Amino acid sequence: MKKKNFNLDFELSARQCADPLAFTNLLRDRLDPALCLCWSLGERDWFLGAAPSSLDARVFGYLAPLLRSPLPSHRLQTLLKAHPNLVGFVRRVQQRLFAEQYAGGRSR
């Protein structure tokens, strides 16, 4: 886009322009490894074996809020939803490890 002299952030204030940079860094630092872990997860239930590990907990901790929280932009959710095995992973953790909290869509 920049090569074509098209600036998606043209109408944003200087302060607002900081948000895309912050989100880009968040994606690069936190989500890129998880999205790469989508290949290592494959069709398995857990990343490192037959039972959940601390890696599963960490990935869930980053991904679940992105799927469940109302965000000002749907970009992150769209990016995550492009990886059905990660979406399934989050659902699986919720169903198996937090069944009581997530039963019937209730948070209690």
CSV table of N, CA, C and O in Angstrom, one decimal:
chain,number,residue,atom,x,y,z
A,1,MET,N,0.8,-1.2,0.0
A,1,MET,CA,0.0,0.0,0.0
A,1,MET,C,0.9,1.3,0.0
A,1,MET,O,0.6,2.2,-0.7
A,2,LYS,N,1.9,1.2,0.8
A,2,LYS,CA,2.8,2.4,0.8
A,2,LYS,C,3.5,2.6,-0.5
A,2,LYS,O,3.7,3.8,-0.9
A,3,LYS,N,3.8,1.6,-1.2
A,3,LYS,CA,4.5,1.7,-2.5
A,3,LYS,C,3.6,2.4,-3.5
A,3,LYS,O,4.0,3.1,-4.4
A,4,LYS,N,2.3,2.3,-3.3
A,4,LYS,CA,1.3,2.9,-4.2
A,4,LYS,C,0.8,4.3,-3.6
A,4,LYS,O,-0.1,4.9,-4.1
A,5,ASN,N,1.6,4.8,-2.6
A,5,ASN,CA,1.3,6.1,-1.9
A,5,ASN,C,-0.2,6.1,-1.4
A,5,ASN,O,-0.8,7.1,-1.4
A,6,PHE,N,-0.6,5.0,-0.8
A,6,PHE,CA,-1.9,4.9,-0.2
A,6,PHE,C,-1.7,4.7,1.3
A,6,PHE,O,-1.1,3.7,1.7
A,7,ASN,N,-2.2,5.6,2.1
A,7,ASN,CA,-2.0,5.6,3.5
A,7,ASN,C,-3.4,5.3,4.2
A,7,ASN,O,-4.3,6.1,4.2
A,8,LEU,N,-3.5,4.1,4.7
A,8,LEU,CA,-4.8,3.7,5.4
A,8,LEU,C,-5.0,4.5,6.6
A,8,LEU,O,-6.2,4.6,7.0
A,9,ASP,N,-4.0,5.1,7.2
A,9,ASP,CA,-4.1,5.8,8.4
A,9,ASP,C,-4.2,7.3,8.2
A,9,ASP,O,-4.0,8.1,9.2
A,10,PHE,N,-4.4,7.8,7.0
A,10,PHE,CA,-4.4,9.2,6.7
A,10,PHE,C,-5.3,10.0,7.6
A,10,PHE,O,-4.9,11.1,8.0
A,11,GLU,N,-6.5,9.6,7.9
A,11,GLU,CA,-7.4,10.4,8.6
A,11,GLU,C,-7.2,10.2,10.2
A,11,GLU,O,-8.0,10.9,10.9
A,12,LEU,N,-6.3,9.5,10.6
A,12,LEU,CA,-6.1,9.3,12.0
A,12,LEU,C,-5.2,10.4,12.6
A,12,LEU,O,-4.3,10.9,11.9
A,13,SER,N,-5.4,10.7,13.9
A,13,SER,CA,-4.6,11.6,14.6
A,13,SER,C,-3.2,11.0,14.8
A,13,SER,O,-3.1,9.7,14.7
A,14,ALA,N,-2.2,11.8,15.2
A,14,ALA,CA,-0.9,11.2,15.6
A,14,ALA,C,-1.1,10.2,16.7
A,14,ALA,O,-0.4,9.1,16.6
A,15,ARG,N,-1.9,10.5,17.7
A,15,ARG,CA,-2.1,9.5,18.8
A,15,ARG,C,-2.7,8.2,18.3
A,15,ARG,O,-2.3,7.1,18.7
A,16,GLN,N,-3.7,8.4,17.4
A,16,GLN,CA,-4.4,7.2,16.9
A,16,GLN,C,-3.4,6.3,16.0
A,16,GLN,O,-3.6,5.1,15.9
A,17,CYS,N,-2.5,7.0,15.4
A,17,CYS,CA,-1.5,6.2,14.5
A,17,CYS,C,-0.7,5.3,15.3
A,17,CYS,O,-0.1,4.4,14.8
A,18,ALA,N,-0.5,5.6,16.6
A,18,ALA,CA,0.3,4.7,17.5
A,18,ALA,C,-0.4,3.4,17.7
A,18,ALA,O,0.3,2.4,17.9
A,19,ASP,N,-1.7,3.3,17.6
A,19,ASP,CA,-2.4,2.0,17.9
A,19,ASP,C,-2.1,1.0,16.8
A,19,ASP,O,-1.8,-0.2,17.2
A,20,PRO,N,-2.1,1.2,15.5
A,20,PRO,CA,-1.7,0.2,14.6
A,20,PRO,C,-0.3,-0.3,14.8
A,20,PRO,O,-0.1,-1.5,14.7
A,21,LEU,N,0.6,0.6,15.2
A,21,LEU,CA,2.0,0.1,15.4
A,21,LEU,C,2.0,-0.8,16.7
A,21,LEU,O,2.7,-1.8,16.7
A,22,ALA,N,1.3,-0.4,17.7
A,22,ALA,CA,1.2,-1.2,18.9
A,22,ALA,C,0.6,-2.6,18.6
A,22,ALA,O,1.2,-3.6,19.1
A,23,PHE,N,-0.5,-2.6,17.9
A,23,PHE,CA,-1.1,-3.9,17.5
A,23,PHE,C,-0.2,-4.7,16.6
A,23,PHE,O,-0.1,-5.9,16.8
A,24,THR,N,0.5,-4.1,15.7
A,24,THR,CA,1.5,-4.8,14.9
A,24,THR,C,2.6,-5.5,15.7
A,24,THR,O,2.9,-6.6,15.5
A,25,ASN,N,3.1,-4.7,16.7
A,25,ASN,CA,4.1,-5.3,17.5
A,25,ASN,C,3.5,-6.4,18.4
A,25,ASN,O,4.2,-7.4,18.6
A,26,LEU,N,2.3,-6.2,18.9
A,26,LEU,CA,1.7,-7.3,19.6
A,26,LEU,C,1.5,-8.6,18.8
A,26,LEU,O,1.9,-9.7,19.2
A,27,LEU,N,1.1,-8.4,17.5
A,27,LEU,CA,1.0,-9.5,16.6
A,27,LEU,C,2.3,-10.2,16.4
A,27,LEU,O,2.5,-11.4,16.5
A,28,ARG,N,3.3,-9.4,16.2
A,28,ARG,CA,4.6,-9.9,15.9
A,28,ARG,C,5.2,-10.7,17.1
A,28,ARG,O,5.7,-11.8,17.0
A,29,ASP,N,5.1,-10.1,18.3
A,29,ASP,CA,5.7,-10.6,19.5
A,29,ASP,C,4.9,-11.8,20.1
A,29,ASP,O,5.5,-12.7,20.6
A,30,ARG,N,3.6,-11.7,20.1
A,30,ARG,CA,2.8,-12.6,20.8
A,30,ARG,C,2.0,-13.6,19.9
A,30,ARG,O,1.9,-14.8,20.2
A,31,LEU,N,1.5,-13.1,18.8
A,31,LEU,CA,0.6,-14.0,18.1
A,31,LEU,C,1.3,-14.7,16.9
A,31,LEU,O,0.9,-15.8,16.6
A,32,ASP,N,2.3,-14.1,16.3
A,32,ASP,CA,3.0,-14.8,15.3
A,32,ASP,C,3.5,-16.2,15.7
A,32,ASP,O,3.3,-17.2,15.0
A,33,PRO,N,4.1,-16.3,16.9
A,33,PRO,CA,4.5,-17.6,17.4
A,33,PRO,C,3.3,-18.6,17.5
A,33,PRO,O,3.4,-19.7,17.2
A,34,ALA,N,2.2,-18.1,18.0
A,34,ALA,CA,1.1,-18.9,18.2
A,34,ALA,C,0.5,-19.3,16.9
A,34,ALA,O,0.1,-20.5,16.7
A,35,LEU,N,0.5,-18.4,15.9
A,35,LEU,CA,-0.1,-18.7,14.6
A,35,LEU,C,0.9,-19.7,13.9
A,35,LEU,O,0.4,-20.6,13.2
A,36,CYS,N,2.2,-19.6,14.2
A,36,CYS,CA,3.1,-20.6,13.6
A,36,CYS,C,2.9,-21.9,14.3
A,36,CYS,O,3.0,-23.0,13.6
A,37,LEU,N,2.5,-21.8,15.9
A,37,LEU,CA,2.2,-23.1,16.6
A,37,LEU,C,1.0,-23.8,16.0
A,37,LEU,O,0.8,-24.9,16.3
A,38,CYS,N,0.1,-23.0,15.1
A,38,CYS,CA,-1.1,-23.7,14.4
A,38,CYS,C,-0.6,-24.8,13.6
A,38,CYS,O,-1.3,-25.9,13.5
A,39,TRP,N,0.6,-24.7,13.0
A,39,TRP,CA,1.2,-25.8,12.2
A,39,TRP,C,1.7,-26.9,13.1
A,39,TRP,O,1.5,-28.1,12.8
A,40,SER,N,2.2,-26.5,14.2
A,40,SER,CA,2.7,-27.6,15.1
A,40,SER,C,1.6,-28.3,15.9
A,40,SER,O,1.7,-29.4,16.2
A,41,LEU,N,0.5,-27.6,16.1
A,41,LEU,CA,-0.7,-28.2,16.7
A,41,LEU,C,-1.4,-29.2,15.7
A,41,LEU,O,-1.7,-30.3,16.1
A,42,GLY,N,-1.4,-28.8,14.5
A,42,GLY,CA,-2.1,-29.6,13.5
A,42,GLY,C,-3.5,-30.0,13.9
A,42,GLY,O,-4.3,-29.2,14.3
A,43,GLU,N,-3.8,-31.3,13.8
A,43,GLU,CA,-5.1,-31.8,14.2
A,43,GLU,C,-5.1,-32.4,15.6
A,43,GLU,O,-6.1,-32.9,16.0
A,44,ARG,N,-4.0,-32.2,16.3
A,44,ARG,CA,-3.9,-32.8,17.7
A,44,ARG,C,-4.7,-31.9,18.6
A,44,ARG,O,-5.0,-30.8,18.4
A,45,ASP,N,-5.0,-32.5,19.8
A,45,ASP,CA,-5.8,-31.8,20.8
A,45,ASP,C,-4.9,-30.8,21.6
A,45,ASP,O,-5.3,-29.7,22.0
A,46,TRP,N,-3.6,-31.2,21.8
A,46,TRP,CA,-2.7,-30.4,22.6
A,46,TRP,C,-1.4,-30.2,21.9
A,46,TRP,O,-1.0,-31.1,21.1
A,47,PHE,N,-0.6,-29.2,22.2
A,47,PHE,CA,0.6,-28.9,21.4
A,47,PHE,C,1.7,-29.9,21.7
A,47,PHE,O,2.4,-30.2,20.7
A,48,LEU,N,1.9,-30.4,22.9
A,48,LEU,CA,3.1,-31.2,23.2
A,48,LEU,C,2.8,-32.6,23.6
A,48,LEU,O,3.7,-33.3,24.0
A,49,GLY,N,1.6,-33.1,23.5
A,49,GLY,CA,1.4,-34.5,23.8
A,49,GLY,C,-0.1,-34.8,24.1
A,49,GLY,O,-1.0,-34.1,23.5
A,50,ALA,N,-0.3,-35.8,24.9
A,50,ALA,CA,-1.7,-36.3,25.1
A,50,ALA,C,-2.4,-35.5,26.2
A,50,ALA,O,-3.6,-35.7,26.4
A,51,ALA,N,-1.8,-34.6,26.9
A,51,ALA,CA,-2.4,-33.8,27.9
A,51,ALA,C,-2.0,-32.4,27.8
A,51,ALA,O,-0.9,-32.1,27.2
A,52,PRO,N,-2.8,-31.4,28.3
A,52,PRO,CA,-2.4,-30.0,28.2
A,52,PRO,C,-1.1,-29.7,29.0
A,52,PRO,O,-0.8,-30.4,30.0
A,53,SER,N,-0.3,-28.8,28.5
A,53,SER,CA,0.9,-28.4,29.1
A,53,SER,C,0.9,-26.9,29.3
A,53,SER,O,-0.1,-26.2,29.0
A,54,SER,N,1.9,-26.3,29.9
A,54,SER,CA,2.0,-24.9,30.1
A,54,SER,C,2.0,-24.1,28.8
A,54,SER,O,1.5,-23.0,28.7
A,55,LEU,N,2.5,-24.7,27.7
A,55,LEU,CA,2.4,-24.1,26.4
A,55,LEU,C,0.9,-23.9,26.0
A,55,LEU,O,0.5,-22.9,25.5
A,56,ASP,N,0.1,-24.9,26.2
A,56,ASP,CA,-1.3,-24.9,25.9
A,56,ASP,C,-2.0,-23.7,26.7
A,56,ASP,O,-2.8,-23.0,26.2
A,57,ALA,N,-1.6,-23.6,28.0
A,57,ALA,CA,-2.2,-22.6,28.8
A,57,ALA,C,-1.8,-21.2,28.3
A,57,ALA,O,-2.6,-20.3,28.3
A,58,ARG,N,-0.5,-21.0,27.9
A,58,ARG,CA,-0.1,-19.7,27.4
A,58,ARG,C,-0.8,-19.4,26.1
A,58,ARG,O,-1.2,-18.2,25.9
A,59,VAL,N,-0.8,-20.3,25.2
A,59,VAL,CA,-1.5,-20.0,23.9
A,59,VAL,C,-3.0,-19.7,24.1
A,59,VAL,O,-3.5,-18.8,23.6
A,60,PHE,N,-3.6,-20.5,25.0
A,60,PHE,CA,-5.0,-20.2,25.3
A,60,PHE,C,-5.2,-18.8,25.9
A,60,PHE,O,-6.1,-18.1,25.6
A,61,GLY,N,-4.3,-18.5,26.8
A,61,GLY,CA,-4.3,-17.2,27.5
A,61,GLY,C,-4.2,-16.0,26.5
A,61,GLY,O,-4.8,-14.9,26.7
A,62,TYR,N,-3.5,-16.2,25.4
A,62,TYR,CA,-3.5,-15.1,24.4
A,62,TYR,C,-4.6,-15.2,23.4
A,62,TYR,O,-5.1,-14.1,23.0
A,63,LEU,N,-5.0,-16.4,23.0
A,63,LEU,CA,-6.0,-16.5,22.0
A,63,LEU,C,-7.5,-16.3,22.4
A,63,LEU,O,-8.3,-15.8,21.7
A,64,ALA,N,-7.8,-16.9,23.6
A,64,ALA,CA,-9.2,-16.9,24.0
A,64,ALA,C,-9.8,-15.5,24.2
A,64,ALA,O,-10.9,-15.2,23.7
A,65,PRO,N,-9.0,-14.5,24.8
A,65,PRO,CA,-9.6,-13.2,24.8
A,65,PRO,C,-9.8,-12.6,23.4
A,65,PRO,O,-10.8,-11.8,23.2
A,66,LEU,N,-9.0,-12.9,22.5
A,66,LEU,CA,-9.2,-12.3,21.1
A,66,LEU,C,-10.4,-12.9,20.5
A,66,LEU,O,-11.1,-12.2,19.7
A,67,LEU,N,-10.8,-14.1,20.8
A,67,LEU,CA,-12.0,-14.7,20.2
A,67,LEU,C,-13.2,-14.3,20.9
A,67,LEU,O,-14.3,-14.1,20.3
A,68,ARG,N,-13.1,-14.0,22.2
A,68,ARG,CA,-14.3,-13.8,23.1
A,68,ARG,C,-14.6,-12.4,23.4
A,68,ARG,O,-15.7,-12.0,23.7
A,69,SER,N,-13.6,-11.5,23.3
A,69,SER,CA,-13.8,-10.1,23.7
A,69,SER,C,-14.3,-9.2,22.6
A,69,SER,O,-13.9,-9.4,21.4
A,70,PRO,N,-15.1,-8.3,22.9
A,70,PRO,CA,-15.5,-7.3,21.9
A,70,PRO,C,-14.3,-6.4,21.7
A,70,PRO,O,-13.8,-5.8,22.6
A,71,LEU,N,-13.9,-6.3,20.5
A,71,LEU,CA,-12.7,-5.4,20.1
A,71,LEU,C,-13.2,-4.3,19.2
A,71,LEU,O,-14.1,-4.4,18.4
A,72,PRO,N,-12.5,-3.2,19.2
A,72,PRO,CA,-12.9,-2.1,18.4
A,72,PRO,C,-12.7,-2.4,16.9
A,72,PRO,O,-13.4,-1.9,16.0
A,73,SER,N,-11.8,-3.3,16.6
A,73,SER,CA,-11.6,-3.8,15.2
A,73,SER,C,-11.7,-5.3,15.2
A,73,SER,O,-11.2,-5.9,16.2
A,74,HIS,N,-12.2,-5.9,14.2
A,74,HIS,CA,-12.3,-7.3,14.1
A,74,HIS,C,-11.1,-7.9,13.4
A,74,HIS,O,-11.1,-9.1,13.1
A,75,ARG,N,-10.1,-7.2,13.1
A,75,ARG,CA,-8.9,-7.7,12.3
A,75,ARG,C,-8.2,-8.8,13.0
A,75,ARG,O,-7.9,-9.8,12.4
A,76,LEU,N,-8.0,-8.7,14.3
A,76,LEU,CA,-7.3,-9.8,15.0
A,76,LEU,C,-8.2,-11.1,15.1
A,76,LEU,O,-7.7,-12.2,14.9
A,77,GLN,N,-9.5,-10.9,15.3
A,77,GLN,CA,-10.4,-12.0,15.3
A,77,GLN,C,-10.4,-12.7,13.9
A,77,GLN,O,-10.4,-13.9,13.8
A,78,THR,N,-10.5,-11.9,12.9
A,78,THR,CA,-10.5,-12.4,11.5
A,78,THR,C,-9.2,-13.2,11.3
A,78,THR,O,-9.2,-14.3,10.7
A,79,LEU,N,-8.1,-12.7,11.7
A,79,LEU,CA,-6.8,-13.4,11.5
A,79,LEU,C,-6.8,-14.7,12.2
A,79,LEU,O,-6.4,-15.7,11.7
A,80,LEU,N,-7.3,-14.7,13.4
A,80,LEU,CA,-7.3,-15.9,14.2
A,80,LEU,C,-8.3,-16.9,13.6
A,80,LEU,O,-8.0,-18.1,13.6
A,81,LYS,N,-9.4,-16.5,13.2
A,81,LYS,CA,-10.5,-17.4,12.7
A,81,LYS,C,-10.0,-18.0,11.4
A,81,LYS,O,-10.6,-19.0,10.9
A,82,ALA,N,-9.0,-17.5,10.7
A,82,ALA,CA,-8.5,-18.1,9.5
A,82,ALA,C,-7.7,-19.4,9.8
A,82,ALA,O,-7.3,-20.1,8.9
A,83,HIS,N,-7.5,-19.7,11.1
A,83,HIS,CA,-6.9,-20.9,11.5
A,83,HIS,C,-7.8,-21.8,12.4
A,83,HIS,O,-7.8,-21.7,13.6
A,84,PRO,N,-8.7,-22.6,11.7
A,84,PRO,CA,-9.7,-23.3,12.4
A,84,PRO,C,-9.2,-24.2,13.5
A,84,PRO,O,-9.9,-24.5,14.5
A,85,ASN,N,-7.9,-24.7,13.3
A,85,ASN,CA,-7.4,-25.6,14.4
A,85,ASN,C,-7.1,-24.8,15.7
A,85,ASN,O,-7.3,-25.4,16.8
A,86,LEU,N,-6.8,-23.5,15.6
A,86,LEU,CA,-6.6,-22.7,16.8
A,86,LEU,C,-7.9,-22.4,17.4
A,86,LEU,O,-8.0,-22.4,18.6
A,87,VAL,N,-8.9,-22.1,16.6
A,87,VAL,CA,-10.2,-21.8,17.1
A,87,VAL,C,-10.8,-23.0,17.8
A,87,VAL,O,-11.3,-23.0,18.9
A,88,GLY,N,-10.6,-24.2,17.2
A,88,GLY,CA,-11.0,-25.4,17.8
A,88,GLY,C,-10.2,-25.7,19.1
A,88,GLY,O,-10.8,-26.2,20.1
A,89,PHE,N,-9.0,-25.4,19.1
A,89,PHE,CA,-8.2,-25.5,20.3
A,89,PHE,C,-8.7,-24.7,21.5
A,89,PHE,O,-8.9,-25.2,22.6
A,90,VAL,N,-9.1,-23.4,21.2
A,90,VAL,CA,-9.7,-22.6,22.2
A,90,VAL,C,-11.0,-23.2,22.7
A,90,VAL,O,-11.2,-23.3,23.9
A,91,ARG,N,-11.8,-23.6,21.8
A,91,ARG,CA,-13.1,-24.2,22.2
A,91,ARG,C,-12.9,-25.5,23.1
A,91,ARG,O,-13.5,-25.7,24.0
A,92,ARG,N,-11.9,-26.3,22.6
A,92,ARG,CA,-11.6,-27.5,23.3
A,92,ARG,C,-11.1,-27.2,24.8
A,92,ARG,O,-11.6,-27.9,25.7
A,93,VAL,N,-10.3,-26.3,25.0
A,93,VAL,CA,-9.8,-25.9,26.3
A,93,VAL,C,-11.0,-25.4,27.1
A,93,VAL,O,-11.2,-25.8,28.3
A,94,GLN,N,-11.8,-24.6,26.6
A,94,GLN,CA,-13.0,-24.1,27.3
A,94,GLN,C,-13.9,-25.2,27.7
A,94,GLN,O,-14.4,-25.3,28.8
A,95,GLN,N,-14.2,-26.1,26.8
A,95,GLN,CA,-15.1,-27.2,27.1
A,95,GLN,C,-14.5,-28.3,28.0
A,95,GLN,O,-15.2,-28.7,28.9
A,96,ARG,N,-13.2,-28.6,27.9
A,96,ARG,CA,-12.7,-29.6,28.7
A,96,ARG,C,-12.1,-29.1,30.1
A,96,ARG,O,-12.2,-29.8,31.1
A,97,LEU,N,-11.6,-27.9,30.1
A,97,LEU,CA,-11.0,-27.5,31.3
A,97,LEU,C,-11.8,-26.4,32.1
A,97,LEU,O,-11.6,-26.2,33.3
A,98,PHE,N,-12.7,-25.8,31.4
A,98,PHE,CA,-13.6,-24.8,32.0
A,98,PHE,C,-15.0,-25.0,31.7
A,98,PHE,O,-15.8,-24.1,31.5
A,99,ALA,N,-15.4,-26.3,31.7
A,99,ALA,CA,-16.8,-26.6,31.3
A,99,ALA,C,-17.8,-25.9,32.1
A,99,ALA,O,-18.9,-25.4,31.7
A,100,GLU,N,-17.6,-25.9,33.4
A,100,GLU,CA,-18.5,-25.3,34.4
A,100,GLU,C,-18.8,-23.8,34.1
A,100,GLU,O,-19.9,-23.3,34.1
A,101,GLN,N,-17.7,-23.1,33.8
A,101,GLN,CA,-17.8,-21.6,33.5
A,101,GLN,C,-18.4,-21.3,32.2
A,101,GLN,O,-19.0,-20.3,32.0
A,102,TYR,N,-18.2,-22.2,31.2
A,102,TYR,CA,-18.7,-22.0,29.9
A,102,TYR,C,-20.0,-22.7,29.5
A,102,TYR,O,-20.4,-22.6,28.4
A,103,ALA,N,-20.5,-23.5,30.4
A,103,ALA,CA,-21.7,-24.2,30.1
A,103,ALA,C,-22.8,-23.3,29.8
A,103,ALA,O,-23.1,-22.3,30.4
A,104,GLY,N,-23.4,-23.6,28.6
A,104,GLY,CA,-24.6,-22.8,28.2
A,104,GLY,C,-24.3,-21.4,27.9
A,104,GLY,O,-25.2,-20.5,27.9
A,105,GLY,N,-23.0,-21.0,27.7
A,105,GLY,CA,-22.7,-19.7,27.3
A,105,GLY,C,-22.6,-18.7,28.5
A,105,GLY,O,-22.4,-17.6,28.4
A,106,ARG,N,-22.8,-19.3,29.7
A,106,ARG,CA,-22.8,-18.4,30.9
A,106,ARG,C,-21.3,-18.3,31.4
A,106,ARG,O,-20.5,-19.2,31.3
A,107,SER,N,-21.0,-17.2,32.0
A,107,SER,CA,-19.7,-16.9,32.5
A,107,SER,C,-19.5,-17.3,34.0
A,107,SER,O,-18.5,-17.2,34.5
A,108,ARG,N,-20.6,-17.8,34.6
A,108,ARG,CA,-20.5,-18.3,36.0
A,108,ARG,C,-20.8,-19.7,36.1
A,108,ARG,O,-21.5,-20.4,35.5
